[in-house]
């Protein structure tokens, strides 16, 4: 009985290894980063998602349209909606991403994505893979970049979460060997590890940051995290002006709460699952996951999204219009930066800080005790147009 179970598990494991080695081959042949300045037209797709997604996506779209008006008019930028990435359609097709939607997504250089529901066991939906995870894999979006800034407290972090490997690479392909034994797998490849660590150091270099912190659990997860750590220090040697250190994920979660130590962290690079967890904690200092945006960067495609879920309960209780769009708008500002519209990205970020963290003329509570997303977005657009925006923003910066 056990022999049979082992033989069948071995066979499945063999197929998984084939898949992963295939990925290594593809990474070996990978092209360099796309250069948007050479494109005649940059195509931006907007995926509303489901739950509160469409309600916040529409506000993010307004902001993008306002900021990219000249390029949209001249044809340099095309903005379009991509329909169908909803839990209903995905359930109907029993696919993380319906094939047609995926094909359409691939016609765009970058996408701005609203949250999408990830079914859990016991939900009325089939147990399909998370659309985020599937998109990251399909489009090879290996760098999940998540900034967290609280200028008033001296917090200015940028997390580089590996986005295609670790515990996620085979997250839906674990094996129930027998009724009593279940096994999951964690993956690290040299190519996958090197490219995320390099992305973190390249950012640090560009942005004048002086420290990159590697976060692992290499004292226990010795093989994969061990590889991450080893390659991290190896790559660090190529960046002499940048200090490199490393922390284990457990003590790192603790140190983020330590007000004296946390301001010393700058750029952090970490495997997928640790990055998932640590960035939710980090976002809490800034006002919660609802305020955090993130970039999923690949060398060819990129996708920008909020880091929170689709909040189906808000929709069920009729509160979708009170959802805070700032997370998705922050993601839009990261998109602008990635596309090379740096000044406009900065302006949008300053306006988000002023409206959401400093001036707070409107408060979002997620219910009718606060403002709607539409009202917040109006406030944001007005703030962005203010002559004294930069001055106001600077007044709040610690000296
Ligand atoms: C995130 C989310 C996803 C993840 C979920 C929805 C699968 O938590 O983007 O951080 O775990 O990556
Ligand atoms: Mg998460």
XYZ file of C-alpha atoms and ligand atoms in Angstrom:
412
model
C 0.000 0.000 0.000
C 2.705 2.484 1.041
C 4.913 1.338 -1.820
C 2.144 2.132 -4.255
C 1.551 5.551 -2.716
C 5.252 6.334 -2.880
C 5.538 5.215 -6.480
C 2.620 7.360 -7.530
C 3.969 10.369 -5.591
C 7.375 9.914 -7.217
C 5.783 9.994 -10.615
C 3.945 13.220 -9.860
C 7.052 14.720 -8.314
C 8.981 13.855 -11.452
C 6.492 15.764 -13.578
C 6.762 18.781 -11.267
C 10.528 18.757 -11.560
C 10.224 18.700 -15.345
C 8.019 21.788 -15.157
C 10.437 23.641 -12.922
C 13.443 22.733 -15.046
C 11.501 23.996 -18.050
C 11.112 27.282 -16.207
C 14.850 27.412 -15.587
C 15.445 26.973 -19.321
C 13.057 29.813 -20.116
C 14.749 32.065 -17.572
C 18.137 31.329 -19.094
C 16.875 32.691 -22.415
C 15.131 35.671 -20.863
C 15.381 39.036 -22.643
C 16.461 42.265 -20.970
C 13.955 44.743 -19.494
C 11.595 46.332 -22.009
C 12.422 49.969 -22.817
C 9.177 51.933 -22.917
C 10.813 54.998 -24.437
C 11.325 53.083 -27.679
C 7.659 52.067 -28.055
C 5.443 53.928 -30.436
C 2.394 53.234 -28.293
C 2.281 52.094 -24.700
C -0.795 49.956 -24.100
C -2.245 50.117 -20.578
C -5.012 47.671 -19.669
C -7.310 48.069 -16.678
C -8.692 44.963 -15.008
C -11.529 45.811 -12.635
C -11.490 42.452 -10.890
C -14.408 41.585 -8.614
C -15.771 42.488 -5.174
C -14.846 46.115 -4.491
C -12.465 45.972 -7.491
C -14.611 47.734 -10.092
C -15.524 50.511 -7.615
C -11.896 51.400 -6.898
C -10.654 50.683 -10.440
C -12.921 53.325 -11.882
C -11.349 55.952 -9.607
C -7.823 54.833 -10.458
C -8.735 55.068 -14.134
C -9.950 58.656 -13.681
C -6.625 59.589 -12.141
C -4.623 57.919 -14.912
C -6.722 59.563 -17.601
C -6.198 62.954 -16.016
C -2.447 62.512 -15.708
C -1.888 60.941 -19.125
C -4.272 63.182 -21.061
C -1.601 64.585 -23.432
C -0.260 61.121 -24.296
C -3.728 59.663 -24.720
C -4.586 62.539 -27.073
C -1.416 62.105 -29.110
C -1.760 58.326 -29.304
C 1.444 57.676 -27.372
C -0.644 55.934 -24.699
C -3.688 53.715 -25.123
C -5.873 53.027 -22.115
C -8.500 50.293 -22.267
C -10.556 48.083 -20.000
C -10.153 44.329 -20.027
C -13.376 42.586 -19.040
C -13.894 39.150 -17.596
C -11.393 38.657 -14.799
C -14.201 38.100 -12.288
C -14.775 35.236 -9.901
C -18.016 34.390 -11.740
C -16.316 34.030 -15.127
C -13.354 32.243 -13.634
C -15.632 29.785 -11.822
C -17.659 29.244 -14.992
C -14.502 28.331 -16.918
C -12.904 26.626 -13.938
C -9.723 28.572 -14.656
C -7.622 30.976 -12.600
C -7.608 33.228 -15.661
C -10.035 32.541 -18.531
C -7.961 31.784 -21.650
C -9.482 34.606 -23.656
C -8.807 37.122 -20.907
C -5.196 35.983 -20.671
C -4.746 36.398 -24.423
C -6.134 39.888 -24.208
C -3.932 40.791 -21.235
C -0.907 39.818 -23.295
C -1.749 42.474 -25.874
C -1.032 45.144 -23.243
C 2.401 46.159 -21.997
C 1.204 46.871 -18.499
C -1.988 46.316 -16.551
C -3.581 47.942 -13.542
C -5.534 45.309 -11.690
C -8.309 45.486 -9.131
C -8.530 42.773 -6.466
C -9.893 39.369 -7.439
C -11.468 36.793 -5.139
C -9.336 33.801 -4.219
C -11.605 30.851 -3.378
C -10.940 28.952 -0.196
C -12.061 25.477 0.725
C -15.726 25.689 1.694
C -16.508 28.664 -0.572
C -19.286 28.274 -3.139
C -16.621 28.555 -5.862
C -14.458 25.796 -7.338
C -11.062 25.757 -5.655
C -9.249 27.548 -8.501
C -5.857 29.173 -8.125
C -5.597 32.831 -7.160
C -5.740 35.061 -10.254
C -2.821 37.102 -8.889
C -0.641 34.078 -8.472
C -1.595 32.754 -11.915
C -0.928 36.107 -13.598
C 2.429 36.410 -11.894
C 3.340 32.986 -13.219
C 1.873 33.387 -16.715
C 3.501 36.758 -17.319
C 6.647 35.912 -15.338
C 6.221 38.900 -13.032
C 9.061 38.006 -10.752
C 9.525 41.182 -8.740
C 6.779 42.206 -6.382
C 7.783 45.686 -5.300
C 5.954 47.058 -2.271
C 6.859 50.445 -0.850
C 5.766 51.543 2.610
C 6.394 55.124 3.667
C 5.436 56.967 6.827
C 7.525 60.133 6.577
C 6.392 61.399 9.980
C 7.935 58.326 11.603
C 11.015 58.090 9.420
C 9.780 54.921 7.701
C 10.777 54.588 4.065
C 10.894 50.952 3.084
C 10.859 49.197 -0.235
C 10.277 45.464 -0.272
C 11.350 43.283 -3.178
C 9.314 40.128 -2.780
C 10.245 37.250 -5.068
C 7.015 36.551 -6.879
C 7.239 33.362 -8.914
C 9.067 30.829 -6.759
C 9.346 29.808 -3.114
C 6.281 28.212 -1.573
C 4.099 29.620 -4.357
C 5.748 27.933 -7.349
C 4.013 24.630 -6.607
C 1.486 25.981 -4.129
C -1.430 24.227 -5.832
C 0.570 21.101 -6.625
C 1.344 19.629 -3.238
C 0.751 15.904 -2.860
C -1.455 13.990 -0.436
C 0.821 10.976 -0.339
C -1.569 8.978 1.889
C -4.563 10.031 3.966
C -2.132 10.942 6.706
C 0.815 12.458 4.877
C 0.683 15.687 2.913
C 3.689 17.324 1.276
C 4.181 20.778 -0.213
C 7.242 22.034 -2.026
C 9.391 25.155 -1.934
C 11.439 26.126 -4.946
C 14.502 28.310 -5.430
C 16.393 28.527 -8.706
C 19.656 30.365 -9.269
C 18.118 32.399 -12.077
C 14.987 33.281 -10.120
C 16.916 34.205 -7.001
C 19.535 36.241 -8.807
C 17.098 38.332 -10.785
C 15.093 39.448 -7.735
C 18.180 40.246 -5.689
C 19.674 42.148 -8.581
C 16.437 44.113 -8.998
C 16.665 45.155 -5.341
C 20.295 46.250 -5.611
C 19.706 48.055 -8.905
C 16.867 49.972 -7.292
C 19.026 50.823 -4.278
C 21.742 52.099 -6.594
C 19.319 54.187 -8.681
C 17.556 55.626 -5.671
C 20.700 56.369 -3.682
C 19.795 53.891 -0.944
C 22.700 52.620 1.124
C 21.472 49.349 2.568
C 19.864 46.164 1.285
C 18.598 43.589 3.774
C 18.144 39.930 2.870
C 15.338 38.230 4.798
C 15.230 34.425 5.000
C 14.838 31.550 7.394
C 18.059 29.976 6.213
C 18.821 28.599 9.663
C 15.991 26.087 9.159
C 15.014 26.079 5.483
C 18.585 25.414 4.615
C 18.537 24.507 0.950
C 16.302 27.046 -0.754
C 16.692 29.915 1.708
C 20.335 28.990 1.996
C 20.666 29.546 -1.743
C 18.885 32.881 -1.465
C 21.256 34.033 1.249
C 24.388 32.825 -0.488
C 23.486 34.435 -3.817
C 22.433 37.605 -1.985
C 25.872 38.116 -0.484
C 27.535 37.166 -3.734
C 25.609 39.771 -5.715
C 26.146 42.365 -2.964
C 29.865 42.313 -3.831
C 28.995 43.926 -7.163
C 27.567 46.944 -5.326
C 30.388 48.300 -3.190
C 28.592 51.456 -2.011
C 25.666 49.490 -0.647
C 25.762 47.727 2.681
C 24.189 44.267 2.754
C 22.979 42.474 5.856
C 20.542 39.667 6.611
C 17.846 38.876 9.122
C 15.670 35.857 9.755
C 12.007 36.405 9.057
C 10.873 35.802 12.648
C 13.071 38.457 14.208
C 12.422 40.721 11.225
C 8.680 40.749 11.939
C 9.569 41.716 15.505
C 12.015 44.448 14.484
C 9.433 46.164 12.321
C 7.555 46.901 15.541
C 10.693 48.242 17.217
C 10.458 52.002 16.686
C 14.195 52.541 17.191
C 15.371 49.835 14.812
C 12.796 49.898 12.053
C 13.777 53.262 10.624
C 17.178 51.806 9.747
C 15.785 49.399 7.177
C 15.682 50.630 3.602
C 15.448 48.010 0.874
C 14.453 44.457 1.768
C 14.574 41.458 -0.528
C 12.934 38.204 0.389
C 11.422 34.934 -0.829
C 7.769 34.836 -1.810
C 5.941 33.712 1.335
C 7.971 35.833 3.757
C 7.414 38.767 1.457
C 3.692 38.144 1.462
C 3.535 38.179 5.242
C 6.024 40.926 6.018
C 4.505 43.387 3.560
C 1.050 43.124 5.133
C 2.594 43.858 8.504
C 4.622 46.722 7.059
C 1.601 48.261 5.332
C -0.161 48.456 8.682
C 2.181 51.282 9.769
C 1.061 53.305 6.817
C -2.635 52.849 7.489
C -3.266 49.253 6.476
C -3.247 47.180 3.330
C -5.936 49.456 1.899
C -3.326 52.190 1.500
C -0.576 50.117 -0.102
C 0.035 49.633 -3.794
C 2.365 47.201 -5.420
C 4.159 46.529 -8.658
C 4.554 43.073 -10.167
C 7.404 43.540 -12.571
C 8.654 41.259 -15.267
C 11.127 42.073 -17.972
C 8.429 42.030 -20.615
C 5.062 42.572 -18.877
C 4.147 44.298 -15.643
C 1.036 44.393 -13.512
C 0.189 46.890 -10.792
C -2.302 46.193 -8.056
C -3.549 46.883 -4.553
C -2.189 44.461 -1.989
C -5.528 43.702 -0.369
C -8.348 41.356 -1.339
C -11.720 41.933 -2.950
C -13.646 42.488 0.322
C -16.791 40.579 -0.732
C -18.357 41.409 2.615
C -18.319 45.131 1.808
C -20.138 44.384 -1.418
C -22.669 42.114 0.312
C -23.407 44.843 2.834
C -23.790 47.414 0.056
C -20.670 49.382 1.006
C -18.523 49.025 -2.137
C -18.727 52.754 -2.815
C -16.995 53.395 0.536
C -13.953 51.308 -0.364
C -10.713 53.282 -0.251
C -9.262 53.586 -3.776
C -5.863 54.832 -2.581
C -4.219 51.424 -2.756
C -5.034 51.087 -6.423
C -4.147 54.717 -7.078
C -0.780 54.146 -5.389
C -0.345 51.205 -7.732
C -1.172 53.558 -10.623
C 1.555 55.920 -9.472
C 4.041 53.043 -9.438
C 2.939 52.264 -12.977
C 3.591 55.841 -14.076
C 7.049 55.654 -12.562
C 7.785 52.352 -14.258
C 6.697 53.737 -17.612
C 9.056 56.681 -17.214
C 6.531 59.389 -16.226
C 8.527 60.104 -13.090
C 7.410 63.662 -12.369
C 3.758 62.788 -12.628
C 4.242 59.717 -10.482
C 5.846 61.874 -7.821
C 3.063 64.413 -7.994
C 0.440 61.739 -7.550
C 2.296 60.274 -4.637
C 2.567 63.637 -2.932
C -1.154 64.196 -3.383
C -1.898 60.750 -1.937
C 0.280 61.528 1.084
C -1.310 64.921 1.615
C -4.880 63.632 1.294
C -4.483 60.304 3.057
C -1.854 60.956 5.701
C -1.422 64.674 6.416
C -4.323 66.944 5.678
C -7.031 64.286 5.815
C -9.853 66.654 4.936
C -11.879 63.544 4.157
C -11.806 60.349 6.140
C -12.482 56.912 4.745
C -14.050 54.468 7.170
C -15.275 51.863 4.726
C -18.877 52.708 5.590
C -21.346 55.585 5.478
C -19.707 57.222 8.478
C -16.963 58.338 6.089
C -16.473 59.496 2.517
C -16.993 57.502 -0.643
C -14.166 56.522 -2.954
C -15.527 58.957 -5.523
C -15.400 61.842 -3.035
C -11.886 60.892 -2.015
C -10.799 60.797 -5.628
C -12.313 64.238 -6.272
C -10.342 65.548 -3.289
C -7.215 63.902 -4.658
C -7.636 65.386 -8.134
C -8.163 68.853 -6.634
C -5.109 68.432 -4.440
C -3.018 67.313 -7.391
C -3.940 70.513 -9.221
C -2.967 72.765 -6.324
C -0.073 75.170 -6.887
C 1.162 74.637 -3.346
C 1.125 70.832 -3.477
C 4.859 70.343 -3.203
C 5.160 73.033 -0.532
C 2.361 71.461 1.517
C 3.877 68.007 1.138
C 7.297 69.243 2.245
C 5.857 70.857 5.364
C 4.993 67.412 6.628
C 8.401 65.889 6.080
C 10.553 65.450 9.182
C 13.615 67.696 9.031
C -0.898 39.233 -2.077
C -2.043 38.339 -1.744
C -1.952 37.066 -2.582
C -0.655 36.399 -2.247
C -3.146 36.122 -2.372
C -4.436 36.782 -2.756
C -2.981 34.830 -3.075
O -2.064 38.057 -0.385
O -0.819 39.708 -3.224
O -0.070 39.489 -1.200
O -0.574 35.604 -1.313
O 0.326 36.675 -2.930
Mg -0.594 39.055 0.738
